[in-house]
Short mmCIF file of C-alpha atoms in Angstrom, two decimals:
data_model
loop_
_atom_site.label_atom_id
_atom_site.label_comp_id
_atom_site.label_asym_id
_atom_site.label_seq_id
_atom_site.Cartn_x
_atom_site.Cartn_y
_atom_site.Cartn_z
CA MET A 29 -15.96 -5.79 8.25
CA LYS A 30 -14.03 -8.88 9.34
CA PHE A 31 -10.36 -8.80 8.43
CA GLY A 32 -10.55 -11.85 6.15
CA LYS A 33 -13.17 -10.14 3.99
CA ARG A 34 -11.26 -6.86 4.05
CA LEU A 35 -8.08 -8.62 2.92
CA LYS A 36 -9.92 -10.39 0.11
CA LYS A 37 -11.35 -7.05 -1.04
CA GLN A 38 -7.90 -5.46 -0.96
CA VAL A 39 -6.39 -8.27 -3.01
CA GLU A 40 -9.15 -7.89 -5.60
CA GLU A 41 -8.58 -4.12 -5.74
CA SER A 42 -4.81 -4.37 -6.00
CA LEU A 43 -2.76 -4.58 -9.18
CA PRO A 44 -3.08 -8.02 -10.83
CA GLU A 45 0.64 -8.76 -10.50
CA TRP A 46 0.50 -8.00 -6.74
CA ARG A 47 -2.38 -10.31 -5.83
CA ASP A 48 -0.29 -13.30 -4.77
CA LYS A 49 1.97 -11.14 -2.57
CA PHE A 50 -0.43 -10.59 0.32
CA LEU A 51 -0.63 -12.42 3.65
CA ALA A 52 -1.71 -16.08 3.51
CA TYR A 53 -4.34 -15.34 6.14
CA LYS A 54 -6.57 -18.39 5.52
CA ARG A 55 -3.62 -20.80 5.78
CA LEU A 56 -2.53 -19.18 9.03
CA LYS A 57 -6.08 -19.38 10.43
CA ARG A 58 -6.25 -23.10 9.62
CA LEU A 59 -2.98 -23.69 11.47
CA VAL A 60 -4.23 -21.73 14.48
CA ARG A 61 -7.30 -23.97 14.60
CA LEU A 62 -5.11 -27.06 14.44
CA VAL A 63 -2.90 -25.84 17.28
CA SER A 64 -5.82 -24.87 19.51
CA ALA A 65 -7.76 -28.07 18.75
CA SER A 66 -4.83 -30.26 19.80
CA GLY A 67 -4.26 -28.74 23.23
CA SER A 68 -5.04 -31.93 25.13
CA SER A 69 -2.04 -34.15 25.90
CA PRO A 70 -2.93 -37.18 23.66
CA ARG A 71 -2.85 -34.85 20.65
CA ARG A 72 0.09 -32.75 21.80
CA HIS A 73 2.50 -34.08 19.16
CA ARG A 74 0.13 -33.06 16.40
CA GLY A 75 -0.24 -29.66 18.07
CA SER A 76 3.52 -29.18 18.20
CA ALA A 77 3.79 -29.97 14.50
CA ALA A 78 1.01 -27.50 13.69
CA GLU A 79 2.63 -24.89 15.91
CA ALA A 80 5.98 -25.34 14.17
CA ALA A 81 4.27 -25.04 10.78
CA PHE A 82 2.51 -21.86 11.94
CA LEU A 83 5.79 -20.28 13.05
CA ARG A 84 7.56 -21.29 9.84
CA LEU A 85 4.79 -19.78 7.75
CA LEU A 86 4.86 -16.54 9.75
CA ASP A 87 8.60 -16.15 9.17
CA ALA A 88 8.26 -17.06 5.49
CA GLU A 89 5.49 -14.49 5.02
CA VAL A 90 7.60 -11.71 6.57
CA ASP A 91 10.53 -12.64 4.30
CA ARG A 92 8.18 -12.58 1.31
CA PHE A 93 6.80 -9.15 2.26
CA ASN A 94 10.32 -7.77 2.64
CA ALA A 95 11.50 -9.07 -0.74
CA PHE A 96 8.49 -7.66 -2.59
CA PHE A 97 8.50 -4.33 -0.73
CA LEU A 98 12.22 -3.70 -1.31
CA GLU A 99 11.93 -4.59 -5.00
CA ARG A 100 9.06 -2.16 -5.50
CA GLU A 101 10.73 0.53 -3.37
CA GLU A 102 13.89 0.41 -5.48
CA ASP A 103 11.84 0.68 -8.68
CA PHE A 104 9.88 3.65 -7.30
CA VAL A 105 13.04 5.51 -6.27
CA ILE A 106 14.39 5.24 -9.83
CA ARG A 107 11.09 6.21 -11.46
CA HIS A 108 10.61 9.11 -9.08
CA ARG A 109 14.06 10.49 -9.89
CA GLU A 110 13.35 10.28 -13.62
CA LEU A 111 9.96 11.96 -13.24
CA LYS A 112 11.44 14.82 -11.25
CA GLU A 113 13.75 15.49 -14.17
CA MET A 114 10.80 15.35 -16.58
CA ALA A 115 8.80 17.73 -14.39
CA LYS A 116 11.72 20.15 -14.26
CA LYS A 117 11.90 20.13 -18.07
CA VAL A 118 8.14 20.73 -18.35
CA ALA A 119 8.40 23.74 -16.03
CA GLU A 120 11.46 25.16 -17.82
CA ASP A 121 9.91 24.72 -21.27
CA ALA A 122 6.70 26.38 -20.09
CA LEU A 123 8.68 29.41 -18.89
CA ARG A 124 10.49 29.60 -22.23
CA ARG A 125 7.19 29.28 -24.11
CA ARG A 126 8.37 26.01 -25.61
CA PRO A 127 5.85 23.60 -24.13
CA LEU A 128 5.77 19.89 -24.81
CA SER A 129 3.23 18.64 -27.32
CA ALA A 130 -0.19 17.66 -26.00
CA ALA A 131 0.71 13.96 -26.32
CA GLU A 132 4.00 14.42 -24.46
CA THR A 133 2.28 16.40 -21.71
CA ARG A 134 -0.36 13.70 -21.29
CA SER A 135 2.38 11.08 -21.07
CA VAL A 136 4.22 12.96 -18.31
CA ARG A 137 0.99 13.54 -16.40
CA LYS A 138 0.03 9.87 -16.67
CA GLU A 139 3.43 8.67 -15.44
CA ILE A 140 3.34 10.98 -12.42
CA VAL A 141 -0.21 10.10 -11.40
CA ASP A 142 0.37 6.39 -11.97
CA LEU A 143 3.61 6.39 -9.95
CA HIS A 144 1.88 8.22 -7.12
CA GLY A 145 -0.92 5.67 -7.17
CA GLU A 146 1.42 2.69 -7.14
CA MET A 147 3.36 4.12 -4.18
CA VAL A 148 0.12 4.62 -2.26
CA LEU A 149 -0.75 1.01 -3.03
CA LEU A 150 2.62 -0.06 -1.60
CA LEU A 151 1.92 1.86 1.60
CA ASN A 152 -1.43 0.09 1.74
CA TYR A 153 0.34 -3.24 1.12
CA SER A 154 2.51 -2.61 4.17
CA ALA A 155 -0.44 -1.55 6.34
CA ILE A 156 -2.78 -4.40 5.41
CA ASN A 157 -0.13 -7.10 5.85
CA TYR A 158 1.05 -5.68 9.17
CA THR A 159 -2.55 -5.55 10.39
CA GLY A 160 -3.10 -9.12 9.25
CA LEU A 161 -0.06 -10.31 11.18
CA ALA A 162 -1.21 -8.49 14.32
CA LYS A 163 -4.70 -9.98 14.03
CA ILE A 164 -3.63 -13.56 13.38
CA LEU A 165 -1.18 -13.39 16.29
CA LYS A 166 -3.91 -12.01 18.56
CA LYS A 167 -6.12 -14.93 17.50
CA TYR A 168 -3.27 -17.36 18.15
CA ASP A 169 -2.59 -16.03 21.65
CA LYS A 170 -6.29 -16.05 22.52
CA ARG A 171 -6.87 -19.62 21.35
CA THR A 172 -3.65 -21.17 22.69
CA GLY A 173 -3.01 -19.15 25.82
CA ARG A 174 0.52 -18.41 24.63
CA LEU A 175 2.11 -14.97 24.35
CA LEU A 176 3.60 -14.87 20.87
CA ARG A 177 2.17 -11.60 19.59
CA LEU A 178 4.30 -9.12 21.53
CA PRO A 179 7.77 -10.53 20.67
CA PHE A 180 6.83 -11.25 17.06
CA ILE A 181 5.32 -7.81 16.41
CA GLU A 182 8.32 -6.14 18.04
CA LYS A 183 10.45 -8.01 15.49
CA VAL A 184 8.12 -6.98 12.65
CA LEU A 185 8.46 -3.30 13.58
CA GLY A 186 12.10 -3.47 12.47
CA GLN A 187 11.41 -5.21 9.15
CA PRO A 188 11.94 -3.45 5.78
CA PHE A 189 8.29 -3.85 4.70
CA PHE A 190 7.17 -1.91 7.76
CA ALA A 191 9.71 0.91 7.26
CA THR A 192 7.59 3.15 5.02
CA GLU A 193 9.25 6.50 5.75
CA LEU A 194 11.02 6.66 2.38
CA ILE A 195 7.91 5.76 0.36
CA SER A 196 5.79 8.17 2.39
CA ARG A 197 8.28 10.95 1.62
CA LEU A 198 8.29 10.04 -2.09
CA VAL A 199 4.47 10.13 -2.12
CA ARG A 200 4.49 13.69 -0.75
CA GLU A 201 7.22 14.75 -3.18
CA CYS A 202 5.28 13.15 -6.03
CA GLU A 203 2.20 15.14 -5.03
CA ALA A 204 4.26 18.33 -5.15
CA THR A 205 5.65 17.32 -8.57
CA MET A 206 2.12 16.60 -9.75
CA GLU A 207 1.00 20.05 -8.67
CA ALA A 208 3.98 21.70 -10.37
CA VAL A 209 3.46 19.92 -13.69
CA PHE A 210 -0.24 20.71 -13.85
CA GLU A 211 0.40 24.30 -12.80
CA ALA A 212 3.00 24.73 -15.55
CA SER A 213 0.82 23.22 -18.28
CA ARG A 214 -2.25 25.08 -17.02
CA GLY A 215 -0.39 28.37 -16.97
CA HIS A 216 0.74 27.99 -20.55
CA ALA A 217 -2.62 26.84 -21.83
CA GLY A 218 -4.51 29.45 -19.87
CA ALA A 219 -6.86 26.81 -18.46
CA SER A 220 -8.98 27.52 -15.42
CA ALA A 221 -7.85 26.19 -12.05
CA GLY A 222 -10.83 23.88 -11.82
CA THR A 223 -9.86 21.86 -14.88
CA ALA A 224 -6.59 20.57 -13.44
CA PRO A 225 -8.04 17.85 -11.17
CA VAL A 226 -10.17 16.53 -14.01
CA ALA A 227 -7.11 16.45 -16.25
CA ALA A 228 -5.18 14.61 -13.53
CA VAL A 229 -7.77 11.86 -13.38
CA ALA A 230 -8.07 11.70 -17.15
CA ALA A 231 -4.29 11.37 -17.42
CA ALA A 232 -4.13 8.45 -15.03
CA ASP A 233 -4.52 4.77 -15.61
CA GLN A 234 -8.11 4.47 -14.41
CA GLY A 235 -7.51 1.06 -12.81
CA ILE A 236 -4.55 2.33 -10.79
CA PHE A 237 -6.34 5.52 -9.81
CA ARG A 238 -9.45 3.71 -8.58
CA ASN A 239 -7.29 1.22 -6.69
CA THR A 240 -5.45 4.16 -5.14
CA VAL A 241 -8.70 5.69 -3.93
CA ALA A 242 -9.75 2.34 -2.45
CA ALA A 243 -6.34 2.00 -0.78
CA LEU A 244 -6.58 5.46 0.78
CA VAL A 245 -10.01 4.63 2.18
CA THR A 246 -8.75 1.34 3.60
CA MET A 247 -5.67 2.92 5.17
CA GLY A 248 -7.85 5.56 6.76
CA GLU A 249 -10.05 2.83 8.25
CA LEU A 250 -7.11 0.74 9.44
CA ARG A 251 -5.50 3.77 11.06
CA SER A 252 -8.62 5.33 12.56
CA GLY A 253 -9.30 5.00 16.26
CA SER A 254 -11.85 2.18 15.91
CA SER A 255 -13.11 -0.10 18.64
CA THR A 256 -10.12 -2.39 18.01
CA TYR A 257 -7.54 0.39 18.26
CA GLY A 258 -4.72 -0.51 20.62
CA HIS A 259 -1.00 -0.81 21.20
CA PHE A 260 -0.41 -2.74 17.97
CA SER A 261 -2.62 -0.53 15.77
CA LEU A 262 -1.17 1.69 13.08
CA PRO A 263 -1.00 5.43 13.82
CA PRO A 264 -3.66 7.73 12.32
CA MET A 265 -3.10 8.67 8.68
CA ALA A 266 -2.79 12.25 7.49
CA PRO A 267 -5.03 13.04 4.48
CA PRO A 268 -3.42 13.59 1.05
CA GLU A 269 -1.84 17.02 0.77
CA SER A 270 -2.48 17.36 -2.95
CA ASP A 271 -5.60 19.27 -3.98
CA LEU A 272 -5.36 17.43 -7.29
CA LEU A 273 -5.56 14.06 -5.57
CA ARG A 274 -8.43 15.08 -3.29
CA CYS A 275 -10.41 16.53 -6.19
CA GLY A 276 -9.51 13.54 -8.32
CA CYS A 277 -11.00 11.22 -5.70
CA VAL A 278 -14.23 13.20 -5.92
CA GLN A 279 -14.18 12.88 -9.72
CA VAL A 280 -13.66 9.10 -9.52
CA ALA A 281 -16.44 8.74 -6.95
CA ALA A 282 -18.76 10.75 -9.21
CA GLY A 283 -18.23 8.46 -12.20
CA PRO A 284 -15.84 7.54 -15.02
CA VAL A 285 -13.74 10.21 -16.65
CA SER A 286 -13.09 10.05 -20.36
CA ILE A 287 -9.49 9.68 -21.39
#
């Protein structure tokens, strides 16, 4: 699949309020065409203007990615801290045989699964925008004969939106919290082990969960050793550690789950 179509698909599968935050790939492509089409000397002034516009847009896009990523990251850190406290209370109450009500338990489950899904979507946001930058810069270098990609990508590697270590750690911790909450509620209710993944999916916002599954698939494709894999490619992605998430993906693929 060409990157432009992949990006469009990702925007459509993202959260509605995120859809104007992705790379302006079409605008950048138009500017690349203008720069490359004006390579002859009579049109050089126009080419210089298009080149300047291209560089300005690149810098503006990176600034936009950073602002959005840092805003979401801060929100996720706060929500994750609160959910850890909730999960601790669920586990303690289960041990004391004072479980939360069914409605309260569903609410905690939903918040955990939804937070996990949104954080995965943010990791995907970072990956898809980085890949878009690398691809548009490759196209620019190829069409103009210049060597902009290497210095620009080296700068990008130090940008906040590319620094996903904290969110990746929170995703893993959230998966562990998810497991603990479902284990505690399952243990009290005496439910079979196989019902937990179904409950996880049922607890989630179905839109977020399905978008999460799509994001995981896309990240796997972007990070796999495809024919375009190279120095600027993202490293391979480890699969989700949570059995609940893996089984939940199967449930979503099989069809809708009643909530």
